[in-house]
Every structure is written in C-alpha cells, then in structure tokens.
Amino acid sequence: HLLERTPSSDEALLAWWNMQDKQSRASTSLAYVGAYESLEKLTECIESQGPFDGILGFSQGAAAASILCTLHPSAFKFAIIVSGFIPRDPEMSEELMKGRASLQSLRSLHVWGVRDDLVLPARSRDLMDCFGRGAKHYEHPGGHFVPSGSNFR
C-alpha cells in the first residue's frame, strides 16, 4: 500500500501505516495514520480475489494480517506471522481484540528473532497468544528479519 507523502518527506512511503508521533518508530507509536485506509484496501482485495489459502505478514504487515484475519475469518486457512505485535494504537488494538475469538480456530505459525530489537520477542509472543493454543512458533537466533536458513525452510 502506498501512503501519501508526508510534509517531512519528499517521497511516498511504503508502509501499512505511519505513526502520528514522528519521533517514535512504527512498532512503538501509540497512534497510527493510514491504518484504516490500508485495511480498506486489503479488504477490497480479499472481496475481489479471495478467499486465499493463507496470509503472510512481516512486522507491521504481521499486525495488519492478524487484524485482517479477525475481520475476514473465512478468507484464510492459515496465517504466517513474522515479527508481529499487538498494535499499540488503541483503535487498532481494539480491532484485533474484538475479533480475537475468530483466531482460535485459525492455524498459525509465529516467527520471531531472539535478537529482534525493533519488535521484542515478548510482543510477538503476546500476539501469538491471541491465536490460541493451536498456534505454533519458531524462534530464530537473529534479529528483525524473515529467516531463510535451511533449518527454517
């Protein structure tokens, strides 16, 4: 999703949302700008092209994917959530929490790095807990990235 240019940027940004507080980073900001617009675009895609076998999200995209799974519980058979987190923006967090029951039956794999200093592993575990006891996880030794080693494939 291409967000509109911000006054402090000459280029459009590729992100699911921006933070209202420009001094923080997206994973720690308490207010998001553009999140609902992104969810609307993704919903249009689901409605016109879905259902899908699964959904994969990384970081912000993992938080967005988790919310999408609550908004469209029959659109996906599984979710792969990498370096995901429960949004700190109260409205986005509420979107996730009010649909949390629908995540209980969704097969999910949650992946995070033990050295991730952008999305701390505890935050990824908290999001995994929203998916219930059937959620699986893989913890890799690195940081904020999607692992590609043979032991992960």
mmCIF file with all atom_site columns, N, CA and C in Angstrom, residues 52-98:
data_model
loop_
_atom_site.group_PDB
_atom_site.id
_atom_site.type_symbol
_atom_site.label_atom_id
_atom_site.label_alt_id
_atom_site.label_comp_id
_atom_site.label_asym_id
_atom_site.label_entity_id
_atom_site.label_seq_id
_atom_site.pdbx_PDB_ins_code
_atom_site.Cartn_x
_atom_site.Cartn_y
_atom_site.Cartn_z
_atom_site.occupancy
_atom_site.B_iso_or_equiv
_atom_site.pdbx_formal_charge
_atom_site.auth_seq_id
_atom_site.auth_comp_id
_atom_site.auth_asym_id
_atom_site.auth_atom_id
_atom_site.pdbx_PDB_model_num
ATOM 1   N N  . PHE A 1 52 ? -8.349  -16.940 0.113  1.00 0.00 ? 52 PHE A N  1
ATOM 2   C CA . PHE A 1 52 ? -6.964  -17.331 -0.117 1.00 0.00 ? 52 PHE A CA 1
ATOM 3   C C  . PHE A 1 52 ? -6.624  -18.530 0.750  1.00 0.00 ? 52 PHE A C  1
ATOM 4   N N  . ASP A 1 53 ? -5.575  -19.253 0.360  1.00 0.00 ? 53 ASP A N  1
ATOM 5   C CA . ASP A 1 53 ? -5.124  -20.348 1.215  1.00 0.00 ? 53 ASP A CA 1
ATOM 6   C C  . ASP A 1 53 ? -4.579  -19.794 2.522  1.00 0.00 ? 53 ASP A C  1
ATOM 7   N N  . GLY A 1 54 ? -3.726  -18.762 2.428  1.00 0.00 ? 54 GLY A N  1
ATOM 8   C CA . GLY A 1 54 ? -3.118  -18.232 3.647  1.00 0.00 ? 54 GLY A CA 1
ATOM 9   C C  . GLY A 1 54 ? -2.709  -16.790 3.486  1.00 0.00 ? 54 GLY A C  1
ATOM 10  N N  . ILE A 1 55 ? -2.193  -16.255 4.578  1.00 0.00 ? 55 ILE A N  1
ATOM 11  C CA . ILE A 1 55 ? -1.703  -14.882 4.602  1.00 0.00 ? 55 ILE A CA 1
ATOM 12  C C  . ILE A 1 55 ? -0.367  -14.870 5.331  1.00 0.00 ? 55 ILE A C  1
ATOM 13  N N  . LEU A 1 56 ? 0.567   -14.067 4.816  1.00 0.00 ? 56 LEU A N  1
ATOM 14  C CA . LEU A 1 56 ? 1.890   -13.905 5.418  1.00 0.00 ? 56 LEU A CA 1
ATOM 15  C C  . LEU A 1 56 ? 2.091   -12.424 5.687  1.00 0.00 ? 56 LEU A C  1
ATOM 16  N N  . GLY A 1 57 ? 2.518   -12.099 6.887  1.00 0.00 ? 57 GLY A N  1
ATOM 17  C CA . GLY A 1 57 ? 2.808   -10.711 7.212  1.00 0.00 ? 57 GLY A CA 1
ATOM 18  C C  . GLY A 1 57 ? 4.085   -10.604 8.016  1.00 0.00 ? 57 GLY A C  1
ATOM 19  N N  . PHE A 1 58 ? 4.835   -9.530  7.760  1.00 0.00 ? 58 PHE A N  1
ATOM 20  C CA . PHE A 1 58 ? 6.073   -9.259  8.481  1.00 0.00 ? 58 PHE A CA 1
ATOM 21  C C  . PHE A 1 58 ? 5.972   -7.911  9.174  1.00 0.00 ? 58 PHE A C  1
ATOM 22  N N  . SER A 1 59 ? 6.265   -7.870  10.462 1.00 0.00 ? 59 SER A N  1
ATOM 23  C CA . SER A 1 59 ? 6.321   -6.653  11.260 1.00 0.00 ? 59 SER A CA 1
ATOM 24  C C  . SER A 1 59 ? 4.975   -5.931  11.228 1.00 0.00 ? 59 SER A C  1
ATOM 25  N N  . GLN A 1 60 ? 4.920   -4.715  10.700 1.00 0.00 ? 60 GLN A N  1
ATOM 26  C CA . GLN A 1 60 ? 3.637   -4.016  10.560 1.00 0.00 ? 60 GLN A CA 1
ATOM 27  C C  . GLN A 1 60 ? 2.646   -4.877  9.790  1.00 0.00 ? 60 GLN A C  1
ATOM 28  N N  . GLY A 1 61 ? 3.145   -5.510  8.746  1.00 0.00 ? 61 GLY A N  1
ATOM 29  C CA . GLY A 1 61 ? 2.290   -6.366  7.933  1.00 0.00 ? 61 GLY A CA 1
ATOM 30  C C  . GLY A 1 61 ? 1.740   -7.547  8.713  1.00 0.00 ? 61 GLY A C  1
ATOM 31  N N  . ALA A 1 62 ? 2.486   -8.029  9.703  1.00 0.00 ? 62 ALA A N  1
ATOM 32  C CA . ALA A 1 62 ? 2.008   -9.123  10.552 1.00 0.00 ? 62 ALA A CA 1
ATOM 33  C C  . ALA A 1 62 ? 0.882   -8.647  11.459 1.00 0.00 ? 62 ALA A C  1
ATOM 34  N N  . ALA A 1 63 ? 1.011   -7.435  11.974 1.00 0.00 ? 63 ALA A N  1
ATOM 35  C CA . ALA A 1 63 ? -0.072  -6.858  12.781 1.00 0.00 ? 63 ALA A CA 1
ATOM 36  C C  . ALA A 1 63 ? -1.309  -6.648  11.909 1.00 0.00 ? 63 ALA A C  1
ATOM 37  N N  . ALA A 1 64 ? -1.112  -6.109  10.700 1.00 0.00 ? 64 ALA A N  1
ATOM 38  C CA . ALA A 1 64 ? -2.227  -5.898  9.776  1.00 0.00 ? 64 ALA A CA 1
ATOM 39  C C  . ALA A 1 64 ? -2.866  -7.227  9.375  1.00 0.00 ? 64 ALA A C  1
ATOM 40  N N  . ALA A 1 65 ? -2.042  -8.234  9.091  1.00 0.00 ? 65 ALA A N  1
ATOM 41  C CA . ALA A 1 65 ? -2.561  -9.552  8.707  1.00 0.00 ? 65 ALA A CA 1
ATOM 42  C C  . ALA A 1 65 ? -3.395  -10.153 9.830  1.00 0.00 ? 65 ALA A C  1
ATOM 43  N N  . SER A 1 66 ? -2.954  -9.982  11.060 1.00 0.00 ? 66 SER A N  1
ATOM 44  C CA . SER A 1 66 ? -3.699  -10.512 12.209 1.00 0.00 ? 66 SER A CA 1
ATOM 45  C C  . SER A 1 66 ? -5.069  -9.855  12.321 1.00 0.00 ? 66 SER A C  1
ATOM 46  N N  . ILE A 1 67 ? -5.109  -8.542  12.128 1.00 0.00 ? 67 ILE A N  1
ATOM 47  C CA . ILE A 1 67 ? -6.393  -7.834  12.167 1.00 0.00 ? 67 ILE A CA 1
ATOM 48  C C  . ILE A 1 67 ? -7.282  -8.306  11.017 1.00 0.00 ? 67 ILE A C  1
ATOM 49  N N  . LEU A 1 68 ? -6.706  -8.470  9.825  1.00 0.00 ? 68 LEU A N  1
ATOM 50  C CA . LEU A 1 68 ? -7.489  -8.952  8.683  1.00 0.00 ? 68 LEU A CA 1
ATOM 51  C C  . LEU A 1 68 ? -8.107  -10.317 8.967  1.00 0.00 ? 68 LEU A C  1
ATOM 52  N N  . CYS A 1 69 ? -7.369  -11.163 9.660  1.00 0.00 ? 69 CYS A N  1
ATOM 53  C CA . CYS A 1 69 ? -7.894  -12.490 9.996  1.00 0.00 ? 69 CYS A CA 1
ATOM 54  C C  . CYS A 1 69 ? -9.112  -12.392 10.910 1.00 0.00 ? 69 CYS A C  1
ATOM 55  N N  . THR A 1 70 ? -9.168  -11.364 11.739 1.00 0.00 ? 70 THR A N  1
ATOM 56  C CA . THR A 1 70 ? -10.348 -11.188 12.597 1.00 0.00 ? 70 THR A CA 1
ATOM 57  C C  . THR A 1 70 ? -11.508 -10.581 11.819 1.00 0.00 ? 70 THR A C  1
ATOM 58  N N  . LEU A 1 71 ? -11.203 -9.713  10.871 1.00 0.00 ? 71 LEU A N  1
ATOM 59  C CA . LEU A 1 71 ? -12.259 -9.057  10.090 1.00 0.00 ? 71 LEU A CA 1
ATOM 60  C C  . LEU A 1 71 ? -12.854 -9.982  9.030  1.00 0.00 ? 71 LEU A C  1
ATOM 61  N N  . HIS A 1 72 ? -12.056 -10.931 8.559  1.00 0.00 ? 72 HIS A N  1
ATOM 62  C CA . HIS A 1 72 ? -12.467 -11.849 7.489  1.00 0.00 ? 72 HIS A CA 1
ATOM 63  C C  . HIS A 1 72 ? -12.100 -13.277 7.878  1.00 0.00 ? 72 HIS A C  1
ATOM 64  N N  . PRO A 1 73 ? -12.777 -13.845 8.870  1.00 0.00 ? 73 PRO A N  1
ATOM 65  C CA . PRO A 1 73 ? -12.363 -15.142 9.419  1.00 0.00 ? 73 PRO A CA 1
ATOM 66  C C  . PRO A 1 73 ? -12.424 -16.308 8.438  1.00 0.00 ? 73 PRO A C  1
ATOM 67  N N  . SER A 1 74 ? -13.211 -16.219 7.390  1.00 0.00 ? 74 SER A N  1
ATOM 68  C CA . SER A 1 74 ? -13.273 -17.339 6.444  1.00 0.00 ? 74 SER A CA 1
ATOM 69  C C  . SER A 1 74 ? -12.393 -17.117 5.215  1.00 0.00 ? 74 SER A C  1
ATOM 70  N N  . ALA A 1 75 ? -11.630 -16.037 5.176  1.00 0.00 ? 75 ALA A N  1
ATOM 71  C CA . ALA A 1 75 ? -10.821 -15.712 3.995  1.00 0.00 ? 75 ALA A CA 1
ATOM 72  C C  . ALA A 1 75 ? -9.506  -16.481 3.927  1.00 0.00 ? 75 ALA A C  1
ATOM 73  N N  . PHE A 1 76 ? -9.052  -17.030 5.073  1.00 0.00 ? 76 PHE A N  1
ATOM 74  C CA . PHE A 1 76 ? -7.740  -17.676 5.117  1.00 0.00 ? 76 PHE A CA 1
ATOM 75  C C  . PHE A 1 76 ? -7.824  -19.004 5.862  1.00 0.00 ? 76 PHE A C  1
ATOM 76  N N  . LYS A 1 77 ? -7.047  -19.987 5.379  1.00 0.00 ? 77 LYS A N  1
ATOM 77  C CA . LYS A 1 77 ? -6.960  -21.273 6.064  1.00 0.00 ? 77 LYS A CA 1
ATOM 78  C C  . LYS A 1 77 ? -5.830  -21.279 7.086  1.00 0.00 ? 77 LYS A C  1
ATOM 79  N N  . PHE A 1 78 ? -4.836  -20.405 6.887  1.00 0.00 ? 78 PHE A N  1
ATOM 80  C CA . PHE A 1 78 ? -3.718  -20.326 7.820  1.00 0.00 ? 78 PHE A CA 1
ATOM 81  C C  . PHE A 1 78 ? -3.091  -18.940 7.752  1.00 0.00 ? 78 PHE A C  1
ATOM 82  N N  . ALA A 1 79 ? -2.275  -18.630 8.759  1.00 0.00 ? 79 ALA A N  1
ATOM 83  C CA . ALA A 1 79 ? -1.552  -17.353 8.805  1.00 0.00 ? 79 ALA A CA 1
ATOM 84  C C  . ALA A 1 79 ? -0.112  -17.619 9.224  1.00 0.00 ? 79 ALA A C  1
ATOM 85  N N  . ILE A 1 80 ? 0.813   -16.915 8.575  1.00 0.00 ? 80 ILE A N  1
ATOM 86  C CA . ILE A 1 80 ? 2.223   -16.933 8.979  1.00 0.00 ? 80 ILE A CA 1
ATOM 87  C C  . ILE A 1 80 ? 2.546   -15.505 9.407  1.00 0.00 ? 80 ILE A C  1
ATOM 88  N N  . ILE A 1 81 ? 2.880   -15.360 10.662 1.00 0.00 ? 81 ILE A N  1
ATOM 89  C CA . ILE A 1 81 ? 3.058   -14.052 11.289 1.00 0.00 ? 81 ILE A CA 1
ATOM 90  C C  . ILE A 1 81 ? 4.521   -13.934 11.738 1.00 0.00 ? 81 ILE A C  1
ATOM 91  N N  . VAL A 1 82 ? 5.276   -13.039 11.096 1.00 0.00 ? 82 VAL A N  1
ATOM 92  C CA . VAL A 1 82 ? 6.708   -12.906 11.373 1.00 0.00 ? 82 VAL A CA 1
ATOM 93  C C  . VAL A 1 82 ? 6.970   -11.550 12.025 1.00 0.00 ? 82 VAL A C  1
ATOM 94  N N  . SER A 1 83 ? 7.585   -11.585 13.204 1.00 0.00 ? 83 SER A N  1
ATOM 95  C CA . SER A 1 83 ? 7.887   -10.365 13.974 1.00 0.00 ? 83 SER A CA 1
ATOM 96  C C  . SER A 1 83 ? 6.636   -9.509  14.147 1.00 0.00 ? 83 SER A C  1
ATOM 97  N N  . GLY A 1 84 ? 5.542   -10.172 14.464 1.00 0.00 ? 84 GLY A N  1
ATOM 98  C CA . GLY A 1 84 ? 4.269   -9.477  14.656 1.00 0.00 ? 84 GLY A CA 1
ATOM 99  C C  . GLY A 1 84 ? 4.131   -8.907  16.055 1.00 0.00 ? 84 GLY A C  1
ATOM 100 N N  . PHE A 1 85 ? 3.143   -8.054  16.203 1.00 0.00 ? 85 PHE A N  1
ATOM 101 C CA . PHE A 1 85 ? 2.895   -7.424  17.504 1.00 0.00 ? 85 PHE A CA 1
ATOM 102 C C  . PHE A 1 85 ? 1.448   -6.971  17.590 1.00 0.00 ? 85 PHE A C  1
ATOM 103 N N  . ILE A 1 86 ? 0.941   -6.878  18.805 1.00 0.00 ? 86 ILE A N  1
ATOM 104 C CA . ILE A 1 86 ? -0.364  -6.267  19.026 1.00 0.00 ? 86 ILE A CA 1
ATOM 105 C C  . ILE A 1 86 ? -0.170  -4.768  18.873 1.00 0.00 ? 86 ILE A C  1
ATOM 106 N N  . PRO A 1 87 ? -0.952  -4.133  18.019 1.00 0.00 ? 87 PRO A N  1
ATOM 107 C CA . PRO A 1 87 ? -0.771  -2.692  17.820 1.00 0.00 ? 87 PRO A CA 1
ATOM 108 C C  . PRO A 1 87 ? -0.914  -1.917  19.124 1.00 0.00 ? 87 PRO A C  1
ATOM 109 N N  . ARG A 1 88 ? -0.120  -0.887  19.277 1.00 0.00 ? 88 ARG A N  1
ATOM 110 C CA . ARG A 1 88 ? -0.218  -0.029  20.456 1.00 0.00 ? 88 ARG A CA 1
ATOM 111 C C  . ARG A 1 88 ? -1.253  1.077   20.275 1.00 0.00 ? 88 ARG A C  1
ATOM 112 N N  . ASP A 1 89 ? -1.622  1.348   19.043 1.00 0.00 ? 89 ASP A N  1
ATOM 113 C CA . ASP A 1 89 ? -2.696  2.295   18.772 1.00 0.00 ? 89 ASP A CA 1
ATOM 114 C C  . ASP A 1 89 ? -3.977  1.675   19.340 1.00 0.00 ? 89 ASP A C  1
ATOM 115 N N  . PRO A 1 90 ? -4.667  2.361   20.264 1.00 0.00 ? 90 PRO A N  1
ATOM 116 C CA . PRO A 1 90 ? -5.837  1.773   20.917 1.00 0.00 ? 90 PRO A CA 1
ATOM 117 C C  . PRO A 1 90 ? -6.937  1.331   19.946 1.00 0.00 ? 90 PRO A C  1
ATOM 118 N N  . GLU A 1 91 ? -7.162  2.060   18.878 1.00 0.00 ? 91 GLU A N  1
ATOM 119 C CA . GLU A 1 91 ? -8.202  1.680   17.929 1.00 0.00 ? 91 GLU A CA 1
ATOM 120 C C  . GLU A 1 91 ? -7.831  0.407   17.172 1.00 0.00 ? 91 GLU A C  1
ATOM 121 N N  . MET A 1 92 ? -6.575  0.303   16.764 1.00 0.00 ? 92 MET A N  1
ATOM 122 C CA . MET A 1 92 ? -6.136  -0.898  16.044 1.00 0.00 ? 92 MET A CA 1
ATOM 123 C C  . MET A 1 92 ? -6.096  -2.107  16.977 1.00 0.00 ? 92 MET A C  1
ATOM 124 N N  . SER A 1 93 ? -5.658  -1.880  18.205 1.00 0.00 ? 93 SER A N  1
ATOM 125 C CA . SER A 1 93 ? -5.639  -2.964  19.186 1.00 0.00 ? 93 SER A CA 1
ATOM 126 C C  . SER A 1 93 ? -7.062  -3.462  19.449 1.00 0.00 ? 93 SER A C  1
ATOM 127 N N  . GLU A 1 94 ? -7.999  -2.545  19.542 1.00 0.00 ? 94 GLU A N  1
ATOM 128 C CA . GLU A 1 94 ? -9.400  -2.907  19.757 1.00 0.00 ? 94 GLU A CA 1
ATOM 129 C C  . GLU A 1 94 ? -9.933  -3.732  18.589 1.00 0.00 ? 94 GLU A C  1
ATOM 130 N N  . GLU A 1 95 ? -9.561  -3.371  17.352 1.00 0.00 ? 95 GLU A N  1
ATOM 131 C CA . GLU A 1 95 ? -9.980  -4.151  16.177 1.00 0.00 ? 95 GLU A CA 1
ATOM 132 C C  . GLU A 1 95 ? -9.525  -5.600  16.316 1.00 0.00 ? 95 GLU A C  1
ATOM 133 N N  . LEU A 1 96 ? -8.287  -5.780  16.749 1.00 0.00 ? 96 LEU A N  1
ATOM 134 C CA . LEU A 1 96 ? -7.744  -7.126  16.918 1.00 0.00 ? 96 LEU A CA 1
ATOM 135 C C  . LEU A 1 96 ? -8.449  -7.856  18.054 1.00 0.00 ? 96 LEU A C  1
ATOM 136 N N  . MET A 1 97 ? -8.585  -7.204  19.194 1.00 0.00 ? 97 MET A N  1
ATOM 137 C CA . MET A 1 97 ? -9.123  -7.870  20.381 1.00 0.00 ? 97 MET A CA 1
ATOM 138 C C  . MET A 1 97 ? -10.603 -8.220  20.255 1.00 0.00 ? 97 MET A C  1
ATOM 139 N N  . LYS A 1 98 ? -11.377 -7.392  19.577 1.00 0.00 ? 98 LYS A N  1
ATOM 140 C CA . LYS A 1 98 ? -12.810 -7.696  19.482 1.00 0.00 ? 98 LYS A CA 1
ATOM 141 C C  . LYS A 1 98 ? -13.076 -8.888  18.563 1.00 0.00 ? 98 LYS A C  1
#
